[in-house]
Amino acid sequence: MIKPVFKDAQDWEQAELLMQPTLIRVIDHLRQTLETSPWQGQYEEVLEPYPGYHLHLRRQEHHLTLDLWDLCFQICFLNYHPHPFQESQTERDHIVTLDPTLLNDQGEVDWHTLDDKTQGLIQRIFAALPDGVEA
Protein backbone atom coordinates (compact mmCIF):
# COMPACT_ATOMS: atom_id res chain seq x y z
CA MET A 1 0.00 0.00 0.00
CA ILE A 2 1.16 3.49 -0.81
CA LYS A 3 0.59 6.16 1.80
CA PRO A 4 -0.92 9.19 0.06
CA VAL A 5 0.63 12.62 0.47
CA PHE A 6 -1.57 15.71 0.43
CA LYS A 7 -0.63 19.04 -1.09
CA ASP A 8 -2.14 21.04 1.79
CA ALA A 9 -4.06 20.85 5.08
CA GLN A 10 -7.42 21.35 3.36
CA ASP A 11 -6.93 18.22 1.23
CA TRP A 12 -5.96 16.30 4.38
CA GLU A 13 -9.11 17.49 6.19
CA GLN A 14 -11.34 16.56 3.26
CA ALA A 15 -9.73 13.14 3.01
CA GLU A 16 -10.29 12.61 6.74
CA LEU A 17 -13.96 13.46 6.21
CA LEU A 18 -14.26 10.91 3.39
CA MET A 19 -12.22 7.94 4.61
CA GLN A 20 -14.58 6.48 7.22
CA PRO A 21 -17.72 6.74 5.04
CA THR A 22 -15.74 5.26 2.14
CA LEU A 23 -14.52 2.34 4.23
CA ILE A 24 -18.09 1.65 5.37
CA ARG A 25 -19.38 1.70 1.77
CA VAL A 26 -16.51 -0.56 0.59
CA ILE A 27 -17.24 -3.15 3.28
CA ASP A 28 -20.98 -2.99 2.61
CA HIS A 29 -20.59 -3.43 -1.17
CA LEU A 30 -18.11 -6.26 -0.68
CA ARG A 31 -20.59 -7.98 1.66
CA GLN A 32 -23.44 -7.59 -0.82
CA THR A 33 -21.33 -8.87 -3.70
CA LEU A 34 -20.01 -11.86 -1.76
CA GLU A 35 -23.57 -12.89 -0.86
CA THR A 36 -24.24 -13.75 -4.51
CA SER A 37 -20.72 -14.66 -5.62
CA PRO A 38 -19.09 -18.09 -5.80
CA TRP A 39 -16.06 -16.48 -4.14
CA GLN A 40 -15.54 -16.81 -0.40
CA GLY A 41 -14.14 -13.89 1.56
CA GLN A 42 -12.32 -13.68 4.86
CA TYR A 43 -11.15 -10.48 6.53
CA GLU A 44 -7.78 -10.17 8.23
CA GLU A 45 -6.63 -7.30 10.42
CA VAL A 46 -3.12 -6.17 9.49
CA LEU A 47 -0.79 -3.87 11.36
CA GLU A 48 2.10 -3.41 8.94
CA PRO A 49 2.97 -1.24 7.17
CA TYR A 50 -0.24 0.54 8.30
CA PRO A 51 -3.13 -0.67 10.43
CA GLY A 52 -6.00 -1.82 8.27
CA TYR A 53 -7.76 -4.81 6.80
CA HIS A 54 -7.27 -7.23 3.97
CA LEU A 55 -9.99 -9.28 2.34
CA HIS A 56 -8.82 -12.69 1.17
CA LEU A 57 -10.94 -13.96 -1.71
CA ARG A 58 -10.88 -17.66 -2.53
CA ARG A 59 -12.55 -19.82 -5.13
CA GLN A 60 -11.22 -23.27 -5.92
CA GLU A 61 -7.49 -22.83 -6.57
CA HIS A 62 -7.71 -19.05 -6.97
CA HIS A 63 -6.70 -16.66 -4.22
CA LEU A 64 -6.65 -12.87 -4.23
CA THR A 65 -6.01 -10.39 -1.43
CA LEU A 66 -7.56 -6.93 -1.45
CA ASP A 67 -6.26 -4.15 0.78
CA LEU A 68 -9.31 -2.21 1.94
CA TRP A 69 -7.36 1.06 2.33
CA ASP A 70 -6.14 0.72 -1.26
CA LEU A 71 -9.75 0.38 -2.37
CA CYS A 72 -10.74 3.44 -0.34
CA PHE A 73 -7.85 5.44 -1.77
CA GLN A 74 -8.84 4.46 -5.32
CA ILE A 75 -12.32 5.81 -4.62
CA CYS A 76 -11.32 9.00 -2.81
CA PHE A 77 -8.44 10.13 -5.02
CA LEU A 78 -8.35 10.81 -8.74
CA ASN A 79 -4.74 9.79 -9.23
CA TYR A 80 -4.15 6.99 -6.73
CA HIS A 81 -2.67 3.81 -8.15
CA PRO A 82 -2.40 0.81 -5.84
CA HIS A 83 0.88 -0.42 -7.27
CA PRO A 84 4.06 0.44 -5.35
CA PHE A 85 6.07 3.34 -6.69
CA GLN A 86 9.43 2.61 -8.20
CA GLU A 87 12.47 3.91 -6.35
CA SER A 88 13.22 6.32 -9.19
CA GLN A 89 9.97 8.23 -8.69
CA THR A 90 10.00 11.40 -6.67
CA GLU A 91 8.02 12.60 -3.66
CA ARG A 92 5.86 14.61 -6.04
CA ASP A 93 4.55 11.33 -7.47
CA HIS A 94 2.99 10.47 -4.11
CA ILE A 95 0.77 13.55 -3.98
CA VAL A 96 -2.88 12.64 -4.43
CA THR A 97 -5.82 14.71 -5.62
CA LEU A 98 -9.15 14.31 -3.85
CA ASP A 99 -12.10 13.52 -6.12
CA PRO A 100 -14.16 16.74 -5.78
CA THR A 101 -17.36 15.00 -6.90
CA LEU A 102 -17.44 13.12 -3.57
CA LEU A 103 -18.20 16.33 -1.68
CA ASN A 104 -21.24 18.54 -2.18
CA ASP A 105 -21.28 22.36 -2.32
CA GLN A 106 -21.36 22.53 1.48
CA GLY A 107 -18.21 20.41 1.77
CA GLU A 108 -20.12 17.39 3.06
CA VAL A 109 -19.99 13.84 1.75
CA ASP A 110 -22.11 13.33 -1.36
CA TRP A 111 -23.44 9.91 -0.35
CA HIS A 112 -25.02 9.10 -3.70
CA THR A 113 -21.82 9.76 -5.66
CA LEU A 114 -19.72 7.92 -3.06
CA ASP A 115 -22.03 4.91 -3.20
CA ASP A 116 -22.06 4.84 -7.02
CA LYS A 117 -18.27 5.10 -7.28
CA THR A 118 -17.76 2.41 -4.63
CA GLN A 119 -20.22 0.05 -6.28
CA GLY A 120 -18.54 0.57 -9.65
CA LEU A 121 -15.09 -0.28 -8.29
CA ILE A 122 -16.30 -3.43 -6.52
CA GLN A 123 -18.16 -4.56 -9.66
CA ARG A 124 -15.04 -4.04 -11.81
CA ILE A 125 -12.92 -6.03 -9.34
CA PHE A 126 -15.29 -8.99 -9.28
CA ALA A 127 -15.81 -8.88 -13.06
CA ALA A 128 -12.03 -9.17 -13.51
CA LEU A 129 -11.67 -12.23 -11.25
CA PRO A 130 -10.44 -15.48 -12.84
CA ASP A 131 -12.91 -17.68 -14.72
CA GLY A 132 -14.93 -14.67 -15.86
CA VAL A 133 -16.87 -14.64 -12.62
CA GLU A 134 -19.01 -11.56 -12.38
CA ALA A 135 -20.71 -10.02 -9.40
JSON list of C-alpha atoms in Angstrom, two decimals:
[
{"chain": "A", "resi": 1, "resn": "MET", "atom": "CA", "xyz": [0.00, 0.00, 0.00]},
{"chain": "A", "resi": 2, "resn": "ILE", "atom": "CA", "xyz": [1.16, 3.49, -0.81]},
{"chain": "A", "resi": 3, "resn": "LYS", "atom": "CA", "xyz": [0.59, 6.16, 1.80]},
{"chain": "A", "resi": 4, "resn": "PRO", "atom": "CA", "xyz": [-0.92, 9.19, 0.06]},
{"chain": "A", "resi": 5, "resn": "VAL", "atom": "CA", "xyz": [0.63, 12.62, 0.47]},
{"chain": "A", "resi": 6, "resn": "PHE", "atom": "CA", "xyz": [-1.57, 15.71, 0.43]},
{"chain": "A", "resi": 7, "resn": "LYS", "atom": "CA", "xyz": [-0.63, 19.04, -1.09]},
{"chain": "A", "resi": 8, "resn": "ASP", "atom": "CA", "xyz": [-2.14, 21.04, 1.79]},
{"chain": "A", "resi": 9, "resn": "ALA", "atom": "CA", "xyz": [-4.06, 20.85, 5.08]},
{"chain": "A", "resi": 10, "resn": "GLN", "atom": "CA", "xyz": [-7.42, 21.35, 3.36]},
{"chain": "A", "resi": 11, "resn": "ASP", "atom": "CA", "xyz": [-6.93, 18.22, 1.23]},
{"chain": "A", "resi": 12, "resn": "TRP", "atom": "CA", "xyz": [-5.96, 16.30, 4.38]},
{"chain": "A", "resi": 13, "resn": "GLU", "atom": "CA", "xyz": [-9.11, 17.49, 6.19]},
{"chain": "A", "resi": 14, "resn": "GLN", "atom": "CA", "xyz": [-11.34, 16.56, 3.26]},
{"chain": "A", "resi": 15, "resn": "ALA", "atom": "CA", "xyz": [-9.73, 13.14, 3.01]},
{"chain": "A", "resi": 16, "resn": "GLU", "atom": "CA", "xyz": [-10.29, 12.61, 6.74]},
{"chain": "A", "resi": 17, "resn": "LEU", "atom": "CA", "xyz": [-13.96, 13.46, 6.21]},
{"chain": "A", "resi": 18, "resn": "LEU", "atom": "CA", "xyz": [-14.26, 10.91, 3.39]},
{"chain": "A", "resi": 19, "resn": "MET", "atom": "CA", "xyz": [-12.22, 7.94, 4.61]},
{"chain": "A", "resi": 20, "resn": "GLN", "atom": "CA", "xyz": [-14.58, 6.48, 7.22]},
{"chain": "A", "resi": 21, "resn": "PRO", "atom": "CA", "xyz": [-17.72, 6.74, 5.04]},
{"chain": "A", "resi": 22, "resn": "THR", "atom": "CA", "xyz": [-15.74, 5.26, 2.14]},
{"chain": "A", "resi": 23, "resn": "LEU", "atom": "CA", "xyz": [-14.52, 2.34, 4.23]},
{"chain": "A", "resi": 24, "resn": "ILE", "atom": "CA", "xyz": [-18.09, 1.65, 5.37]},
{"chain": "A", "resi": 25, "resn": "ARG", "atom": "CA", "xyz": [-19.38, 1.70, 1.77]},
{"chain": "A", "resi": 26, "resn": "VAL", "atom": "CA", "xyz": [-16.51, -0.56, 0.59]},
{"chain": "A", "resi": 27, "resn": "ILE", "atom": "CA", "xyz": [-17.24, -3.15, 3.28]},
{"chain": "A", "resi": 28, "resn": "ASP", "atom": "CA", "xyz": [-20.98, -2.99, 2.61]},
{"chain": "A", "resi": 29, "resn": "HIS", "atom": "CA", "xyz": [-20.59, -3.43, -1.17]},
{"chain": "A", "resi": 30, "resn": "LEU", "atom": "CA", "xyz": [-18.11, -6.26, -0.68]},
{"chain": "A", "resi": 31, "resn": "ARG", "atom": "CA", "xyz": [-20.59, -7.98, 1.66]},
{"chain": "A", "resi": 32, "resn": "GLN", "atom": "CA", "xyz": [-23.44, -7.59, -0.82]},
{"chain": "A", "resi": 33, "resn": "THR", "atom": "CA", "xyz": [-21.33, -8.87, -3.70]},
{"chain": "A", "resi": 34, "resn": "LEU", "atom": "CA", "xyz": [-20.01, -11.86, -1.76]},
{"chain": "A", "resi": 35, "resn": "GLU", "atom": "CA", "xyz": [-23.57, -12.89, -0.86]},
{"chain": "A", "resi": 36, "resn": "THR", "atom": "CA", "xyz": [-24.24, -13.75, -4.51]},
{"chain": "A", "resi": 37, "resn": "SER", "atom": "CA", "xyz": [-20.72, -14.66, -5.62]},
{"chain": "A", "resi": 38, "resn": "PRO", "atom": "CA", "xyz": [-19.09, -18.09, -5.80]},
{"chain": "A", "resi": 39, "resn": "TRP", "atom": "CA", "xyz": [-16.06, -16.48, -4.14]},
{"chain": "A", "resi": 40, "resn": "GLN", "atom": "CA", "xyz": [-15.54, -16.81, -0.40]},
{"chain": "A", "resi": 41, "resn": "GLY", "atom": "CA", "xyz": [-14.14, -13.89, 1.56]},
{"chain": "A", "resi": 42, "resn": "GLN", "atom": "CA", "xyz": [-12.32, -13.68, 4.86]},
{"chain": "A", "resi": 43, "resn": "TYR", "atom": "CA", "xyz": [-11.15, -10.48, 6.53]},
{"chain": "A", "resi": 44, "resn": "GLU", "atom": "CA", "xyz": [-7.78, -10.17, 8.23]},
{"chain": "A", "resi": 45, "resn": "GLU", "atom": "CA", "xyz": [-6.63, -7.30, 10.42]},
{"chain": "A", "resi": 46, "resn": "VAL", "atom": "CA", "xyz": [-3.12, -6.17, 9.49]},
{"chain": "A", "resi": 47, "resn": "LEU", "atom": "CA", "xyz": [-0.79, -3.87, 11.36]},
{"chain": "A", "resi": 48, "resn": "GLU", "atom": "CA", "xyz": [2.10, -3.41, 8.94]},
{"chain": "A", "resi": 49, "resn": "PRO", "atom": "CA", "xyz": [2.97, -1.24, 7.17]},
{"chain": "A", "resi": 50, "resn": "TYR", "atom": "CA", "xyz": [-0.24, 0.54, 8.30]},
{"chain": "A", "resi": 51, "resn": "PRO", "atom": "CA", "xyz": [-3.13, -0.67, 10.43]},
{"chain": "A", "resi": 52, "resn": "GLY", "atom": "CA", "xyz": [-6.00, -1.82, 8.27]},
{"chain": "A", "resi": 53, "resn": "TYR", "atom": "CA", "xyz": [-7.76, -4.81, 6.80]},
{"chain": "A", "resi": 54, "resn": "HIS", "atom": "CA", "xyz": [-7.27, -7.23, 3.97]},
{"chain": "A", "resi": 55, "resn": "LEU", "atom": "CA", "xyz": [-9.99, -9.28, 2.34]},
{"chain": "A", "resi": 56, "resn": "HIS", "atom": "CA", "xyz": [-8.82, -12.69, 1.17]},
{"chain": "A", "resi": 57, "resn": "LEU", "atom": "CA", "xyz": [-10.94, -13.96, -1.71]},
{"chain": "A", "resi": 58, "resn": "ARG", "atom": "CA", "xyz": [-10.88, -17.66, -2.53]},
{"chain": "A", "resi": 59, "resn": "ARG", "atom": "CA", "xyz": [-12.55, -19.82, -5.13]},
{"chain": "A", "resi": 60, "resn": "GLN", "atom": "CA", "xyz": [-11.22, -23.27, -5.92]},
{"chain": "A", "resi": 61, "resn": "GLU", "atom": "CA", "xyz": [-7.49, -22.83, -6.57]},
{"chain": "A", "resi": 62, "resn": "HIS", "atom": "CA", "xyz": [-7.71, -19.05, -6.97]},
{"chain": "A", "resi": 63, "resn": "HIS", "atom": "CA", "xyz": [-6.70, -16.66, -4.22]},
{"chain": "A", "resi": 64, "resn": "LEU", "atom": "CA", "xyz": [-6.65, -12.87, -4.23]},
{"chain": "A", "resi": 65, "resn": "THR", "atom": "CA", "xyz": [-6.01, -10.39, -1.43]},
{"chain": "A", "resi": 66, "resn": "LEU", "atom": "CA", "xyz": [-7.56, -6.93, -1.45]},
{"chain": "A", "resi": 67, "resn": "ASP", "atom": "CA", "xyz": [-6.26, -4.15, 0.78]},
{"chain": "A", "resi": 68, "resn": "LEU", "atom": "CA", "xyz": [-9.31, -2.21, 1.94]},
{"chain": "A", "resi": 69, "resn": "TRP", "atom": "CA", "xyz": [-7.36, 1.06, 2.33]},
{"chain": "A", "resi": 70, "resn": "ASP", "atom": "CA", "xyz": [-6.14, 0.72, -1.26]},
{"chain": "A", "resi": 71, "resn": "LEU", "atom": "CA", "xyz": [-9.75, 0.38, -2.37]},
{"chain": "A", "resi": 72, "resn": "CYS", "atom": "CA", "xyz": [-10.74, 3.44, -0.34]},
{"chain": "A", "resi": 73, "resn": "PHE", "atom": "CA", "xyz": [-7.85, 5.44, -1.77]},
{"chain": "A", "resi": 74, "resn": "GLN", "atom": "CA", "xyz": [-8.84, 4.46, -5.32]},
{"chain": "A", "resi": 75, "resn": "ILE", "atom": "CA", "xyz": [-12.32, 5.81, -4.62]},
{"chain": "A", "resi": 76, "resn": "CYS", "atom": "CA", "xyz": [-11.32, 9.00, -2.81]},
{"chain": "A", "resi": 77, "resn": "PHE", "atom": "CA", "xyz": [-8.44, 10.13, -5.02]},
{"chain": "A", "resi": 78, "resn": "LEU", "atom": "CA", "xyz": [-8.35, 10.81, -8.74]},
{"chain": "A", "resi": 79, "resn": "ASN", "atom": "CA", "xyz": [-4.74, 9.79, -9.23]},
{"chain": "A", "resi": 80, "resn": "TYR", "atom": "CA", "xyz": [-4.15, 6.99, -6.73]},
{"chain": "A", "resi": 81, "resn": "HIS", "atom": "CA", "xyz": [-2.67, 3.81, -8.15]},
{"chain": "A", "resi": 82, "resn": "PRO", "atom": "CA", "xyz": [-2.40, 0.81, -5.84]},
{"chain": "A", "resi": 83, "resn": "HIS", "atom": "CA", "xyz": [0.88, -0.42, -7.27]},
{"chain": "A", "resi": 84, "resn": "PRO", "atom": "CA", "xyz": [4.06, 0.44, -5.35]},
{"chain": "A", "resi": 85, "resn": "PHE", "atom": "CA", "xyz": [6.07, 3.34, -6.69]},
{"chain": "A", "resi": 86, "resn": "GLN", "atom": "CA", "xyz": [9.43, 2.61, -8.20]},
{"chain": "A", "resi": 87, "resn": "GLU", "atom": "CA", "xyz": [12.47, 3.91, -6.35]},
{"chain": "A", "resi": 88, "resn": "SER", "atom": "CA", "xyz": [13.22, 6.32, -9.19]},
{"chain": "A", "resi": 89, "resn": "GLN", "atom": "CA", "xyz": [9.97, 8.23, -8.69]},
{"chain": "A", "resi": 90, "resn": "THR", "atom": "CA", "xyz": [10.00, 11.40, -6.67]},
{"chain": "A", "resi": 91, "resn": "GLU", "atom": "CA", "xyz": [8.02, 12.60, -3.66]},
{"chain": "A", "resi": 92, "resn": "ARG", "atom": "CA", "xyz": [5.86, 14.61, -6.04]},
{"chain": "A", "resi": 93, "resn": "ASP", "atom": "CA", "xyz": [4.55, 11.33, -7.47]},
{"chain": "A", "resi": 94, "resn": "HIS", "atom": "CA", "xyz": [2.99, 10.47, -4.11]},
{"chain": "A", "resi": 95, "resn": "ILE", "atom": "CA", "xyz": [0.77, 13.55, -3.98]},
{"chain": "A", "resi": 96, "resn": "VAL", "atom": "CA", "xyz": [-2.88, 12.64, -4.43]},
{"chain": "A", "resi": 97, "resn": "THR", "atom": "CA", "xyz": [-5.82, 14.71, -5.62]},
{"chain": "A", "resi": 98, "resn": "LEU", "atom": "CA", "xyz": [-9.15, 14.31, -3.85]},
{"chain": "A", "resi": 99, "resn": "ASP", "atom": "CA", "xyz": [-12.10, 13.52, -6.12]},
{"chain": "A", "resi": 100, "resn": "PRO", "atom": "CA", "xyz": [-14.16, 16.74, -5.78]},
{"chain": "A", "resi": 101, "resn": "THR", "atom": "CA", "xyz": [-17.36, 15.00, -6.90]},
{"chain": "A", "resi": 102, "resn": "LEU", "atom": "CA", "xyz": [-17.44, 13.12, -3.57]},
{"chain": "A", "resi": 103, "resn": "LEU", "atom": "CA", "xyz": [-18.20, 16.33, -1.68]},
{"chain": "A", "resi": 104, "resn": "ASN", "atom": "CA", "xyz": [-21.24, 18.54, -2.18]},
{"chain": "A", "resi": 105, "resn": "ASP", "atom": "CA", "xyz": [-21.28, 22.36, -2.32]},
{"chain": "A", "resi": 106, "resn": "GLN", "atom": "CA", "xyz": [-21.36, 22.53, 1.48]},
{"chain": "A", "resi": 107, "resn": "GLY", "atom": "CA", "xyz": [-18.21, 20.41, 1.77]},
{"chain": "A", "resi": 108, "resn": "GLU", "atom": "CA", "xyz": [-20.12, 17.39, 3.06]},
{"chain": "A", "resi": 109, "resn": "VAL", "atom": "CA", "xyz": [-19.99, 13.84, 1.75]},
{"chain": "A", "resi": 110, "resn": "ASP", "atom": "CA", "xyz": [-22.11, 13.33, -1.36]},
{"chain": "A", "resi": 111, "resn": "TRP", "atom": "CA", "xyz": [-23.44, 9.91, -0.35]},
{"chain": "A", "resi": 112, "resn": "HIS", "atom": "CA", "xyz": [-25.02, 9.10, -3.70]},
{"chain": "A", "resi": 113, "resn": "THR", "atom": "CA", "xyz": [-21.82, 9.76, -5.66]},
{"chain": "A", "resi": 114, "resn": "LEU", "atom": "CA", "xyz": [-19.72, 7.92, -3.06]},
{"chain": "A", "resi": 115, "resn": "ASP", "atom": "CA", "xyz": [-22.03, 4.91, -3.20]},
{"chain": "A", "resi": 116, "resn": "ASP", "atom": "CA", "xyz": [-22.06, 4.84, -7.02]},
{"chain": "A", "resi": 117, "resn": "LYS", "atom": "CA", "xyz": [-18.27, 5.10, -7.28]},
{"chain": "A", "resi": 118, "resn": "THR", "atom": "CA", "xyz": [-17.76, 2.41, -4.63]},
{"chain": "A", "resi": 119, "resn": "GLN", "atom": "CA", "xyz": [-20.22, 0.05, -6.28]},
{"chain": "A", "resi": 120, "resn": "GLY", "atom": "CA", "xyz": [-18.54, 0.57, -9.65]},
{"chain": "A", "resi": 121, "resn": "LEU", "atom": "CA", "xyz": [-15.09, -0.28, -8.29]},
{"chain": "A", "resi": 122, "resn": "ILE", "atom": "CA", "xyz": [-16.30, -3.43, -6.52]},
{"chain": "A", "resi": 123, "resn": "GLN", "atom": "CA", "xyz": [-18.16, -4.56, -9.66]},
{"chain": "A", "resi": 124, "resn": "ARG", "atom": "CA", "xyz": [-15.04, -4.04, -11.81]},
{"chain": "A", "resi": 125, "resn": "ILE", "atom": "CA", "xyz": [-12.92, -6.03, -9.34]},
{"chain": "A", "resi": 126, "resn": "PHE", "atom": "CA", "xyz": [-15.29, -8.99, -9.28]},
{"chain": "A", "resi": 127, "resn": "ALA", "atom": "CA", "xyz": [-15.81, -8.88, -13.06]},
{"chain": "A", "resi": 128, "resn": "ALA", "atom": "CA", "xyz": [-12.03, -9.17, -13.51]},
{"chain": "A", "resi": 129, "resn": "LEU", "atom": "CA", "xyz": [-11.67, -12.23, -11.25]},
{"chain": "A", "resi": 130, "resn": "PRO", "atom": "CA", "xyz": [-10.44, -15.48, -12.84]},
{"chain": "A", "resi": 131, "resn": "ASP", "atom": "CA", "xyz": [-12.91, -17.68, -14.72]},
{"chain": "A", "resi": 132, "resn": "GLY", "atom": "CA", "xyz": [-14.93, -14.67, -15.86]},
{"chain": "A", "resi": 133, "resn": "VAL", "atom": "CA", "xyz": [-16.87, -14.64, -12.62]},
{"chain": "A", "resi": 134, "resn": "GLU", "atom": "CA", "xyz": [-19.01, -11.56, -12.38]},
{"chain": "A", "resi": 135, "resn": "ALA", "atom": "CA", "xyz": [-20.71, -10.02, -9.40]}
]
